CSV table of C-alpha atoms in Angstrom, one decimal:
chain,number,residue,atom,x,y,z
A,45,UNK,CA,13.1,-6.0,-16.8
A,46,UNK,CA,12.5,-6.1,-20.6
A,47,UNK,CA,10.6,-3.5,-22.6
A,48,UNK,CA,7.3,-5.4,-22.6
A,49,UNK,CA,7.6,-6.1,-18.9
A,50,UNK,CA,8.3,-2.5,-18.2
A,51,UNK,CA,5.1,-1.5,-20.1
A,52,UNK,CA,3.1,-4.0,-18.1
A,53,UNK,CA,4.5,-2.7,-14.9
A,54,UNK,CA,3.7,0.9,-15.8
A,55,UNK,CA,0.2,0.0,-16.8
A,56,UNK,CA,-0.3,-1.7,-13.5
A,57,UNK,CA,1.0,1.3,-11.5
A,58,UNK,CA,-1.3,3.5,-13.5
A,59,UNK,CA,-4.2,1.3,-12.7
A,60,UNK,CA,-3.3,1.4,-9.0
A,61,UNK,CA,-3.1,5.1,-8.9
A,62,UNK,CA,-6.5,5.3,-10.5
A,63,UNK,CA,-8.0,3.1,-7.8
A,64,UNK,CA,-6.3,5.2,-5.1
A,65,UNK,CA,-7.8,8.3,-6.7
A,66,UNK,CA,-11.2,6.7,-6.4
A,67,UNK,CA,-10.5,6.0,-2.7
A,68,UNK,CA,-9.6,9.6,-2.1
A,69,UNK,CA,-12.7,10.9,-3.8
A,70,UNK,CA,-15.0,8.5,-1.9
A,71,UNK,CA,-13.3,9.3,1.4
A,72,UNK,CA,-14.9,12.8,1.4
A,73,UNK,CA,-18.2,11.2,2.2
A,74,UNK,CA,-17.0,9.1,5.1
A,75,UNK,CA,-18.2,10.8,8.3
A,76,UNK,CA,-18.6,7.9,10.8
A,77,UNK,CA,-17.6,4.3,11.5
A,78,UNK,CA,-20.9,3.2,9.8
A,79,UNK,CA,-19.9,5.0,6.7
A,80,UNK,CA,-16.4,3.6,6.7
A,81,UNK,CA,-17.4,-0.1,7.4
A,82,UNK,CA,-20.9,-0.3,5.9
A,83,UNK,CA,-21.0,2.5,3.3
A,84,UNK,CA,-23.9,4.2,5.1
A,85,UNK,CA,-26.1,1.1,4.3
A,86,UNK,CA,-27.3,2.6,1.1
A,87,UNK,CA,-25.9,0.6,-1.8
A,88,UNK,CA,-28.2,0.9,-4.8
A,89,UNK,CA,-28.8,-1.9,-7.3
A,90,UNK,CA,-26.2,-0.9,-9.9
A,91,UNK,CA,-23.5,-0.6,-7.1
A,92,UNK,CA,-24.5,-3.9,-5.6
A,93,UNK,CA,-24.3,-5.7,-8.9
A,94,UNK,CA,-20.9,-4.2,-9.7
A,95,UNK,CA,-19.3,-4.9,-6.4
A,96,UNK,CA,-20.8,-8.4,-6.0
A,97,UNK,CA,-19.9,-9.5,-9.5
A,98,UNK,CA,-16.3,-8.2,-9.1
A,99,UNK,CA,-16.1,-10.1,-5.8
A,100,UNK,CA,-17.4,-13.3,-7.4
A,101,UNK,CA,-14.8,-13.2,-10.2
A,102,UNK,CA,-11.9,-13.7,-7.8
A,103,UNK,CA,-8.6,-15.6,-8.0
A,104,UNK,CA,-10.3,-19.0,-8.1
A,105,UNK,CA,-13.1,-18.3,-10.6
A,106,UNK,CA,-10.7,-16.5,-13.0
A,107,UNK,CA,-7.2,-17.8,-13.0
A,108,UNK,CA,-8.1,-21.0,-11.2
A,109,UNK,CA,-11.0,-21.7,-13.5
A,110,UNK,CA,-8.7,-21.1,-16.6
A,111,UNK,CA,-6.2,-23.6,-15.2
A,112,UNK,CA,-8.9,-26.1,-14.5
A,113,UNK,CA,-10.3,-25.6,-18.0
A,114,UNK,CA,-6.8,-26.2,-19.3
A,115,UNK,CA,-6.7,-29.6,-17.6
A,116,UNK,CA,-10.3,-30.6,-17.6
A,117,UNK,CA,-12.0,-28.8,-20.5
A,118,UNK,CA,-15.6,-27.7,-20.0
A,119,UNK,CA,-15.3,-28.6,-16.3
A,120,UNK,CA,-13.7,-25.1,-15.9
A,121,UNK,CA,-17.3,-23.7,-16.1
A,122,UNK,CA,-18.2,-25.4,-12.8
A,123,UNK,CA,-16.7,-22.5,-10.9
A,124,UNK,CA,-19.1,-20.0,-12.4
A,125,UNK,CA,-22.1,-22.4,-12.3
A,126,UNK,CA,-21.5,-23.1,-8.6
A,127,UNK,CA,-21.1,-19.4,-7.9
A,128,UNK,CA,-24.3,-18.4,-9.7
A,129,UNK,CA,-26.3,-21.1,-7.9
A,130,UNK,CA,-24.9,-19.9,-4.6
A,131,UNK,CA,-26.0,-16.4,-5.5
A,132,UNK,CA,-29.5,-17.5,-6.4
A,133,UNK,CA,-29.8,-19.5,-3.1
A,134,UNK,CA,-28.4,-16.5,-1.1
A,135,UNK,CA,-31.1,-14.2,-2.4
A,136,UNK,CA,-33.9,-16.8,-1.9
A,137,UNK,CA,-32.8,-17.8,1.6
A,138,UNK,CA,-31.1,-14.8,3.3
A,139,UNK,CA,-31.8,-11.6,1.4
A,140,UNK,CA,-34.5,-10.7,3.9
A,141,UNK,CA,-32.1,-10.5,6.8
A,142,UNK,CA,-31.2,-6.9,5.6
A,143,UNK,CA,-34.1,-5.6,7.7
A,144,UNK,CA,-32.3,-6.6,10.9
A,145,UNK,CA,-29.3,-4.2,10.3
A,146,UNK,CA,-26.7,-6.8,11.1
A,147,UNK,CA,-23.0,-5.8,10.6
A,148,UNK,CA,-21.4,-9.3,10.5
A,149,UNK,CA,-22.2,-12.9,9.7
A,150,UNK,CA,-21.3,-14.0,13.2
A,151,UNK,CA,-23.8,-11.5,14.6
A,152,UNK,CA,-26.4,-13.0,12.3
A,153,UNK,CA,-25.6,-16.5,13.4
A,154,UNK,CA,-25.8,-15.4,17.0
A,155,UNK,CA,-29.3,-14.0,16.4
A,156,UNK,CA,-30.5,-17.4,15.2
A,157,UNK,CA,-29.3,-19.0,18.4
A,158,UNK,CA,-30.7,-16.6,21.0
A,159,UNK,CA,-27.9,-14.0,20.8
A,160,UNK,CA,-25.6,-16.7,22.3
A,161,UNK,CA,-22.2,-15.3,23.0
A,162,UNK,CA,-20.4,-18.6,22.5
A,163,UNK,CA,-21.8,-18.9,19.0
A,164,UNK,CA,-20.9,-15.3,18.2
A,165,UNK,CA,-17.4,-15.5,19.8
A,166,UNK,CA,-16.5,-18.8,18.2
A,167,UNK,CA,-17.8,-18.0,14.7
A,168,UNK,CA,-16.2,-14.5,14.8
A,169,UNK,CA,-12.8,-16.0,15.4
A,170,UNK,CA,-13.3,-18.6,12.7
A,171,UNK,CA,-14.6,-16.0,10.2
A,172,UNK,CA,-11.8,-13.5,10.9
A,173,UNK,CA,-9.1,-16.1,10.4
A,174,UNK,CA,-10.9,-17.3,7.3
A,175,UNK,CA,-11.0,-13.8,5.9
A,176,UNK,CA,-7.2,-13.4,6.5
A,177,UNK,CA,-6.7,-16.7,4.7
A,178,UNK,CA,-8.8,-15.6,1.7
A,179,UNK,CA,-7.1,-12.3,1.7
A,180,UNK,CA,-3.7,-14.1,1.6
A,181,UNK,CA,-5.0,-16.3,-1.3
A,182,UNK,CA,-5.8,-13.2,-3.3
A,183,UNK,CA,-2.5,-11.6,-2.5
A,184,UNK,CA,-0.7,-14.7,-3.7
A,185,UNK,CA,-2.9,-15.1,-6.8
A,186,UNK,CA,-2.3,-11.5,-7.9
A,187,UNK,CA,1.4,-11.6,-7.0
A,188,UNK,CA,2.1,-14.8,-9.0
A,189,UNK,CA,0.5,-13.2,-12.0
A,190,UNK,CA,2.3,-9.9,-11.6
A,191,UNK,CA,5.6,-11.6,-11.0
A,192,UNK,CA,5.1,-13.8,-14.1
A,193,UNK,CA,4.1,-11.0,-16.4
A,194,UNK,CA,6.6,-8.3,-15.2
A,195,UNK,CA,9.5,-10.3,-13.9
A,196,UNK,CA,9.3,-8.7,-10.5
A,197,UNK,CA,10.6,-10.7,-7.5
A,198,UNK,CA,7.7,-12.8,-6.1
A,199,UNK,CA,8.0,-11.4,-2.6
A,200,UNK,CA,8.1,-7.9,-3.8
A,201,UNK,CA,5.0,-8.7,-6.0
A,202,UNK,CA,3.1,-9.8,-2.9
A,203,UNK,CA,3.9,-6.5,-1.1
A,204,UNK,CA,2.9,-4.4,-4.2
A,205,UNK,CA,-0.4,-6.2,-4.6
A,206,UNK,CA,-1.2,-6.0,-0.9
A,207,UNK,CA,-0.3,-2.3,-0.7
A,208,UNK,CA,-2.3,-1.7,-3.8
A,209,UNK,CA,-5.8,-2.6,-2.6
A,210,UNK,CA,-4.8,-1.9,1.0
A,211,UNK,CA,-4.1,1.7,0.3
A,212,UNK,CA,-7.4,2.6,-1.4
A,213,UNK,CA,-9.4,0.6,1.2
A,214,UNK,CA,-7.5,2.4,4.0
A,215,UNK,CA,-8.3,5.8,2.5
A,216,UNK,CA,-12.0,5.4,1.6
A,217,UNK,CA,-13.2,2.3,3.5
A,218,UNK,CA,-16.1,0.2,2.3
A,219,UNK,CA,-17.3,2.7,-0.3
A,220,UNK,CA,-13.9,2.8,-1.9
A,221,UNK,CA,-14.1,-1.0,-2.1
A,222,UNK,CA,-17.6,-0.7,-3.7
A,223,UNK,CA,-16.7,1.9,-6.3
A,224,UNK,CA,-13.4,0.4,-7.3
A,225,UNK,CA,-15.2,-3.0,-7.5
A,226,UNK,CA,-17.6,-1.5,-10.0
A,227,UNK,CA,-14.7,-0.2,-12.1
A,228,UNK,CA,-12.8,-3.4,-11.8
A,229,UNK,CA,-15.9,-5.5,-12.5
A,230,UNK,CA,-16.4,-3.7,-15.9
A,231,UNK,CA,-12.7,-4.1,-16.7
A,232,UNK,CA,-12.5,-7.8,-15.9
A,233,UNK,CA,-15.8,-8.7,-17.6
A,234,UNK,CA,-14.8,-6.8,-20.8
A,235,UNK,CA,-11.3,-8.2,-20.5
A,236,UNK,CA,-12.4,-11.8,-20.3
A,237,UNK,CA,-14.8,-11.4,-23.2
A,238,UNK,CA,-11.9,-10.0,-25.2
A,239,UNK,CA,-9.6,-12.7,-24.0
A,240,UNK,CA,-12.1,-15.4,-24.9
A,241,UNK,CA,-12.7,-14.0,-28.4
A,242,UNK,CA,-9.0,-13.7,-29.2
A,243,UNK,CA,-8.3,-17.1,-27.8
A,244,UNK,CA,-10.8,-18.6,-30.2
A,245,UNK,CA,-9.2,-16.6,-33.1
A,246,UNK,CA,-5.7,-17.8,-32.1
A,247,UNK,CA,-6.7,-21.5,-32.4
A,248,UNK,CA,-8.5,-21.0,-35.7
A,249,UNK,CA,-12.1,-20.9,-34.6
A,250,UNK,CA,-14.5,-22.3,-32.1
A,251,UNK,CA,-14.8,-25.6,-33.9
A,252,UNK,CA,-11.1,-26.2,-33.1
A,253,UNK,CA,-12.0,-26.5,-29.4
A,254,UNK,CA,-13.9,-29.7,-29.8
A,255,UNK,CA,-11.6,-31.0,-32.5
A,256,UNK,CA,-8.4,-30.6,-30.5
A,257,UNK,CA,-9.3,-31.6,-26.9
A,258,UNK,CA,-10.0,-35.1,-25.7
A,259,UNK,CA,-13.6,-36.4,-25.9
A,260,UNK,CA,-13.6,-36.4,-22.1
A,261,UNK,CA,-12.6,-32.8,-21.8
A,262,UNK,CA,-15.2,-31.9,-24.5
A,263,UNK,CA,-18.0,-33.7,-22.8
A,264,UNK,CA,-20.9,-31.8,-21.1
A,265,UNK,CA,-19.3,-29.8,-18.2
A,266,UNK,CA,-16.3,-32.2,-18.5
A,267,UNK,CA,-18.2,-34.8,-16.5
A,268,UNK,CA,-16.4,-37.7,-18.3
A,269,UNK,CA,-13.1,-36.0,-17.4
A,270,UNK,CA,-13.5,-35.3,-13.7
A,271,UNK,CA,-16.4,-37.6,-12.8
A,272,UNK,CA,-20.0,-36.8,-11.8
A,273,UNK,CA,-19.5,-36.8,-8.0
A,274,UNK,CA,-16.3,-34.7,-8.1
A,275,UNK,CA,-18.0,-32.3,-10.5
A,276,UNK,CA,-21.0,-31.9,-8.2
A,277,UNK,CA,-18.7,-31.4,-5.2
A,278,UNK,CA,-16.8,-28.6,-7.0
A,279,UNK,CA,-20.0,-26.8,-7.9
A,280,UNK,CA,-21.4,-27.2,-4.4
A,281,UNK,CA,-18.2,-26.1,-2.6
A,282,UNK,CA,-18.2,-22.9,-4.7
A,283,UNK,CA,-21.9,-22.4,-3.9
A,284,UNK,CA,-21.4,-23.0,-0.2
A,285,UNK,CA,-18.5,-20.5,-0.3
A,286,UNK,CA,-20.9,-17.9,-1.6
A,287,UNK,CA,-23.6,-18.8,1.0
A,288,UNK,CA,-21.2,-18.7,4.0
A,289,UNK,CA,-18.5,-16.2,3.1
A,290,UNK,CA,-18.7,-12.9,5.1
A,291,UNK,CA,-18.0,-10.6,2.2
A,292,UNK,CA,-21.3,-11.6,0.5
A,293,UNK,CA,-23.2,-11.2,3.7
A,294,UNK,CA,-21.6,-7.8,4.0
A,295,UNK,CA,-23.3,-6.9,0.6
A,296,UNK,CA,-26.7,-7.8,2.1
A,297,UNK,CA,-26.2,-5.8,5.3
A,298,UNK,CA,-24.9,-2.7,3.5
A,299,UNK,CA,-27.6,-2.5,0.7
A,300,UNK,CA,-30.4,0.0,0.7
A,301,UNK,CA,-33.1,-2.6,1.4
A,302,UNK,CA,-34.1,-6.3,0.9
A,303,UNK,CA,-35.6,-5.5,-2.5
A,304,UNK,CA,-32.3,-4.1,-3.7
A,305,UNK,CA,-30.5,-7.2,-2.5
A,306,UNK,CA,-32.9,-9.5,-4.4
A,307,UNK,CA,-32.7,-7.6,-7.7
A,308,UNK,CA,-28.9,-7.1,-7.4
A,309,UNK,CA,-28.2,-10.8,-6.6
A,310,UNK,CA,-30.6,-12.0,-9.3
A,311,UNK,CA,-28.8,-10.0,-12.1
A,312,UNK,CA,-25.4,-10.9,-10.6
A,313,UNK,CA,-26.2,-14.6,-10.7
A,314,UNK,CA,-27.3,-14.5,-14.3
A,315,UNK,CA,-24.2,-12.5,-15.4
A,316,UNK,CA,-21.9,-14.9,-13.5
A,317,UNK,CA,-23.5,-17.9,-15.1
A,318,UNK,CA,-22.7,-16.4,-18.5
A,319,UNK,CA,-19.2,-15.6,-17.3
A,320,UNK,CA,-18.6,-19.2,-16.4
A,321,UNK,CA,-18.1,-20.2,-20.0
A,322,UNK,CA,-15.2,-17.8,-20.6
A,323,UNK,CA,-12.5,-19.3,-18.4
A,324,UNK,CA,-13.3,-22.8,-19.7
A,325,UNK,CA,-12.9,-21.7,-23.3
A,326,UNK,CA,-9.7,-19.7,-22.5
A,327,UNK,CA,-8.2,-22.7,-20.7
A,328,UNK,CA,-8.9,-25.2,-23.5
A,329,UNK,CA,-7.5,-22.7,-26.0
A,330,UNK,CA,-4.3,-22.4,-24.0
A,331,UNK,CA,-4.1,-26.2,-23.8
A,332,UNK,CA,-4.4,-26.4,-27.6
A,333,UNK,CA,-1.7,-23.7,-28.2
A,334,UNK,CA,0.8,-25.1,-25.6
A,335,UNK,CA,-0.3,-28.5,-24.2
A,336,UNK,CA,3.0,-29.1,-22.4
A,337,UNK,CA,3.0,-26.1,-20.0
A,338,UNK,CA,1.7,-26.2,-16.4
A,339,UNK,CA,-2.0,-25.4,-16.1
A,340,UNK,CA,-1.4,-22.6,-13.6
A,341,UNK,CA,0.5,-20.6,-16.2
A,342,UNK,CA,-2.3,-20.8,-18.8
A,343,UNK,CA,-3.7,-17.3,-18.1
A,344,UNK,CA,-0.4,-15.3,-18.1
A,345,UNK,CA,0.9,-17.3,-21.0
A,346,UNK,CA,-1.8,-16.0,-23.3
A,347,UNK,CA,-1.3,-12.5,-22.1
A,348,UNK,CA,2.5,-12.4,-22.6
A,349,UNK,CA,3.3,-14.8,-25.4
A,350,UNK,CA,0.3,-15.2,-27.7
A,351,UNK,CA,-1.3,-11.7,-27.9
A,352,UNK,CA,0.1,-8.3,-28.8
A,353,UNK,CA,1.5,-6.0,-26.1
A,354,UNK,CA,-1.6,-3.8,-25.8
A,355,UNK,CA,-3.9,-6.8,-25.5
A,356,UNK,CA,-1.6,-8.3,-22.8
A,357,UNK,CA,-1.9,-5.1,-20.9
A,358,UNK,CA,-5.7,-5.3,-20.9
A,359,UNK,CA,-5.6,-8.9,-19.9
A,360,UNK,CA,-3.1,-8.0,-17.1
A,361,UNK,CA,-5.5,-5.4,-15.7
A,362,UNK,CA,-8.5,-7.8,-16.0
A,363,UNK,CA,-6.7,-10.5,-14.1
A,364,UNK,CA,-5.5,-8.3,-11.4
A,365,UNK,CA,-8.9,-6.7,-11.1
A,366,UNK,CA,-10.3,-10.1,-10.4
A,367,UNK,CA,-7.9,-10.7,-7.5
A,368,UNK,CA,-7.8,-7.2,-6.1
A,369,UNK,CA,-11.6,-6.7,-6.0
A,370,UNK,CA,-12.1,-10.0,-4.1
A,371,UNK,CA,-9.2,-9.2,-1.8
A,372,UNK,CA,-10.5,-5.8,-0.8
A,373,UNK,CA,-13.9,-7.3,-0.1
A,374,UNK,CA,-12.5,-9.9,2.2
A,375,UNK,CA,-10.3,-7.1,3.7
A,376,UNK,CA,-13.2,-4.9,4.8
A,377,UNK,CA,-15.3,-7.9,5.9
A,378,UNK,CA,-12.5,-9.0,8.2
A,379,UNK,CA,-12.1,-5.6,9.8
A,380,UNK,CA,-15.8,-5.4,10.5
A,381,UNK,CA,-15.8,-8.8,12.2
A,382,UNK,CA,-12.7,-7.8,14.2
A,383,UNK,CA,-14.3,-4.6,15.5
A,384,UNK,CA,-17.9,-5.7,15.9
A,385,UNK,CA,-17.3,-9.2,17.4
A,386,UNK,CA,-13.7,-10.2,18.1
A,387,UNK,CA,-12.9,-6.9,19.9
A,388,UNK,CA,-15.8,-7.5,22.3
A,389,UNK,CA,-14.9,-11.1,22.8
A,390,UNK,CA,-11.5,-10.2,24.2
A,391,UNK,CA,-12.2,-6.9,25.9
A,392,UNK,CA,-15.8,-7.3,27.0
A,393,UNK,CA,-16.7,-4.0,25.4
A,394,UNK,CA,-17.2,-2.4,22.0
A,395,UNK,CA,-15.1,0.3,20.4
A,396,UNK,CA,-16.1,3.9,21.0
A,397,UNK,CA,-18.4,5.1,18.2
A,398,UNK,CA,-16.6,8.4,17.9
A,399,UNK,CA,-13.3,6.7,17.2
A,400,UNK,CA,-14.6,4.0,14.8
A,401,UNK,CA,-13.0,5.4,11.7
A,402,UNK,CA,-9.6,5.6,13.4
A,403,UNK,CA,-10.0,2.1,14.9
A,404,UNK,CA,-11.1,0.8,11.4
A,405,UNK,CA,-8.0,2.1,9.7
A,406,UNK,CA,-5.7,0.7,12.4
A,407,UNK,CA,-7.4,-2.6,12.1
A,408,UNK,CA,-7.0,-2.6,8.3
A,409,UNK,CA,-3.3,-2.1,8.7
A,410,UNK,CA,-3.0,-4.9,11.2
A,411,UNK,CA,-5.1,-7.3,9.2
A,412,UNK,CA,-3.2,-6.6,6.0
A,413,UNK,CA,0.1,-7.2,7.8
A,414,UNK,CA,-1.2,-10.5,9.2
A,415,UNK,CA,-2.3,-11.7,5.8
A,416,UNK,CA,0.9,-10.5,4.1
A,417,UNK,CA,3.1,-12.2,6.8
A,418,UNK,CA,1.5,-15.6,6.2
A,419,UNK,CA,1.8,-15.3,2.4
A,420,UNK,CA,5.6,-14.8,2.7
A,421,UNK,CA,6.1,-18.4,3.7
A,422,UNK,CA,4.0,-20.2,1.0
A,423,UNK,CA,2.6,-20.1,-2.5
A,424,UNK,CA,0.3,-23.0,-1.8
A,425,UNK,CA,-2.3,-21.2,0.3
A,426,UNK,CA,-4.9,-21.3,-2.5
A,427,UNK,CA,-5.1,-25.1,-2.3
A,428,UNK,CA,-5.4,-24.8,1.5
A,429,UNK,CA,-8.3,-22.3,1.1
A,430,UNK,CA,-10.3,-24.6,-1.2
A,431,UNK,CA,-10.1,-27.3,1.5
A,432,UNK,CA,-10.8,-24.7,4.2
A,433,UNK,CA,-14.2,-24.0,2.6
A,434,UNK,CA,-15.2,-27.6,3.0
A,435,UNK,CA,-13.7,-27.7,6.5
A,436,UNK,CA,-15.4,-24.6,8.0
A,437,UNK,CA,-18.0,-23.2,5.6
A,438,UNK,CA,-20.1,-26.4,5.5
A,439,UNK,CA,-20.8,-26.2,9.2
A,440,UNK,CA,-21.5,-22.4,9.1
A,441,UNK,CA,-23.9,-22.8,6.2
A,442,UNK,CA,-25.8,-25.5,8.0
A,443,UNK,CA,-25.9,-23.6,11.2
A,444,UNK,CA,-27.3,-20.5,9.4
A,445,UNK,CA,-29.8,-22.6,7.4
A,446,UNK,CA,-31.3,-24.5,10.3
A,447,UNK,CA,-31.0,-21.6,12.7
A,448,UNK,CA,-33.1,-19.5,10.4
A,449,UNK,CA,-35.7,-22.0,9.2
A,450,UNK,CA,-36.0,-24.6,12.0
A,451,UNK,CA,-37.5,-23.3,15.2
A,452,UNK,CA,-36.2,-26.3,17.3
A,453,UNK,CA,-32.5,-25.5,16.5
A,454,UNK,CA,-30.5,-24.4,19.5
A,455,UNK,CA,-27.0,-23.2,20.2
A,456,UNK,CA,-25.8,-26.6,21.1
A,457,UNK,CA,-26.9,-27.9,17.7
A,458,UNK,CA,-25.3,-24.9,16.0
A,459,UNK,CA,-21.9,-25.7,17.6
A,460,UNK,CA,-22.4,-29.4,16.8
A,461,UNK,CA,-22.8,-28.6,13.1
A,462,UNK,CA,-19.6,-26.6,13.1
A,463,UNK,CA,-17.7,-29.5,14.8
A,464,UNK,CA,-19.4,-32.2,12.7
A,465,UNK,CA,-18.7,-30.5,9.4
A,466,UNK,CA,-15.0,-29.8,10.2
A,467,UNK,CA,-14.3,-33.3,11.6
A,468,UNK,CA,-15.8,-34.9,8.5
A,469,UNK,CA,-13.8,-32.7,6.2
A,470,UNK,CA,-10.5,-33.6,8.0
A,471,UNK,CA,-11.3,-37.3,7.8
A,472,UNK,CA,-12.0,-37.1,4.0
A,473,UNK,CA,-8.9,-35.0,3.4
A,474,UNK,CA,-6.7,-37.5,5.3
A,475,UNK,CA,-7.7,-40.3,2.9
A,476,UNK,CA,-6.5,-40.2,-0.7
A,477,UNK,CA,-9.2,-42.7,-1.8
A,478,UNK,CA,-12.1,-40.8,-0.3
A,479,UNK,CA,-10.7,-37.5,-1.6
A,480,UNK,CA,-10.5,-39.1,-5.1
A,481,UNK,CA,-14.1,-40.4,-4.8
A,482,UNK,CA,-15.7,-37.2,-3.5
A,483,UNK,CA,-13.4,-34.6,-5.2
A,484,UNK,CA,-13.5,-32.5,-2.0
A,485,UNK,CA,-15.2,-33.1,1.3
A,486,UNK,CA,-18.1,-30.6,1.0
A,487,UNK,CA,-21.0,-33.1,0.4
A,488,UNK,CA,-20.3,-35.5,3.3
A,489,UNK,CA,-19.4,-32.5,5.5
A,490,UNK,CA,-22.8,-30.9,4.8
A,491,UNK,CA,-24.6,-34.2,5.5
A,492,UNK,CA,-22.9,-34.8,8.8
A,493,UNK,CA,-23.3,-31.1,9.9
A,494,UNK,CA,-27.0,-31.4,9.2
A,495,UNK,CA,-27.3,-34.6,11.1
A,496,UNK,CA,-25.2,-33.3,14.0
A,497,UNK,CA,-27.3,-30.1,14.3
A,498,UNK,CA,-30.7,-31.9,14.3
A,499,UNK,CA,-29.7,-34.7,16.7
A,500,UNK,CA,-28.0,-32.5,19.2
A,501,UNK,CA,-30.8,-29.9,19.1
A,502,UNK,CA,-33.4,-32.6,19.8
A,503,UNK,CA,-31.6,-34.2,22.7
A,504,UNK,CA,-30.8,-30.8,24.4
A,505,UNK,CA,-33.3,-28.2,25.8
A,506,UNK,CA,-35.1,-26.0,23.4
A,507,UNK,CA,-33.9,-22.4,23.0
A,508,UNK,CA,-35.3,-20.2,25.7
A,509,UNK,CA,-34.6,-16.8,24.3
A,510,UNK,CA,-37.1,-15.6,21.6
A,511,UNK,CA,-36.0,-14.1,18.3
A,512,UNK,CA,-37.5,-10.8,19.4
A,513,UNK,CA,-35.4,-10.7,22.6
A,514,UNK,CA,-32.3,-11.9,20.7
A,515,UNK,CA,-32.7,-9.1,18.2
A,516,UNK,CA,-33.1,-6.6,20.9
A,517,UNK,CA,-29.9,-7.8,22.7
A,518,UNK,CA,-27.9,-7.5,19.5
A,519,UNK,CA,-29.4,-4.1,18.7
A,520,UNK,CA,-28.5,-2.7,22.1
A,521,UNK,CA,-24.9,-3.8,21.6
A,522,UNK,CA,-24.8,-2.4,18.0
A,523,UNK,CA,-26.1,1.1,18.9
A,524,UNK,CA,-22.8,1.6,20.8
A,525,UNK,CA,-20.8,1.6,17.5
A,526,UNK,CA,-23.3,1.8,14.6
A,527,UNK,CA,-25.1,5.1,14.1
A,528,UNK,CA,-27.6,3.5,11.8
A,529,UNK,CA,-29.1,1.1,14.4
A,530,UNK,CA,-32.1,2.0,16.5
A,531,UNK,CA,-33.6,-0.4,19.1
A,532,UNK,CA,-37.0,-1.7,18.2
A,533,UNK,CA,-40.0,-1.3,20.5
A,534,UNK,CA,-40.8,-4.3,22.7
A,535,UNK,CA,-44.1,-4.9,20.9
A,536,UNK,CA,-42.5,-5.2,17.5
A,537,UNK,CA,-42.2,-8.8,16.4
A,538,UNK,CA,-39.6,-10.5,14.3
A,539,UNK,CA,-41.2,-11.6,11.1
């Protein structure tokens, strides 16, 4: 390990120790399972903005978007644009579900379909596996960067990154995730602004961007480079990821109230839309400075070979903040799904309320080991996850949308949307020509999922259980492990 690499590694260790210290401080306020998994359901607007923004700026929207900007110019901004649109739609369509005190997305989906156990059981397994996959993607993204910039063995880098955010989450639970997200969000936002400015300076000014990239890369949002339909598909797949990913739903359920959710998501969406330009500019700058390198190395190349050591250290922390903040969010969402829904599916009961903190920490360790184990066999999981969003998230999004807003939707239609979206995605991915045309399967997957839900719901019996009764069933379950839930009186109606 060279002198510069040693400095980078020591900076990283110092950063990790600081995050662990935050976890230790926060852990003093953890008194119950609800505190550990839901943060006491009291997130304020500033905390919500910080944690949601840090989660949005993950492996794909930071390093992935830089690499995409390296190859496709302004199309690198599509990651941020899709994410901000997803955030705006999430606050418009689903912010009000905060009043129901759900703990998991699978519980919310079950509510829309008469507290159906098949819907809850199936989606809980899908979402738990998905969270492990996303967690693995963030571990790989952070480890590739750490390995490149410090020279550490790739396998050891995966272990270090996993233990890093695993440790402070294990100590402090969800509030540790929130507070470290806020710190990391500030670091990554400031770090990317600094990186963008210095990248422009390194190439000789902003005018050099348009002068040195191809006309296609320099076109509006790179549409001439990637094509209109693939560009729309990329933005939509990112938006759907926000709308159907458990970690963003977790932000809704754990916030103080619905108004807090709406204000927080609105400001977060605006900030993320502004952020979307940074990775595209950085990527194009890297392509001008070193057009022959692989796009995936654009981000670490700038940190280690273009800028001074201290700037490289700041960029290192910004990049790792992006991956670790998103990883820890998927981490805690996975454990909540495991204990609230998957545990009940396989045991027929819920964990004891008094032992929820212990169960949560044991589950965190097991979940982290699962994710780390899978990452040891591949470095290509990020590509898999981008396809996984189209394969699974399209059906989940449609099931939630129709379940909430169409009174005729039933559980058979909800299952049909999951199957229809997934089958369509597999068909598109199996054909090179269709993949080239669509970019990714998200658009046809959504259309088929919508059609499947509507048709199957119409040809099968209407849902017999009312929303009021479904909510009461779920509340009675939740009171056995969530101290913040009270059962509503029979006469209270679901609005």
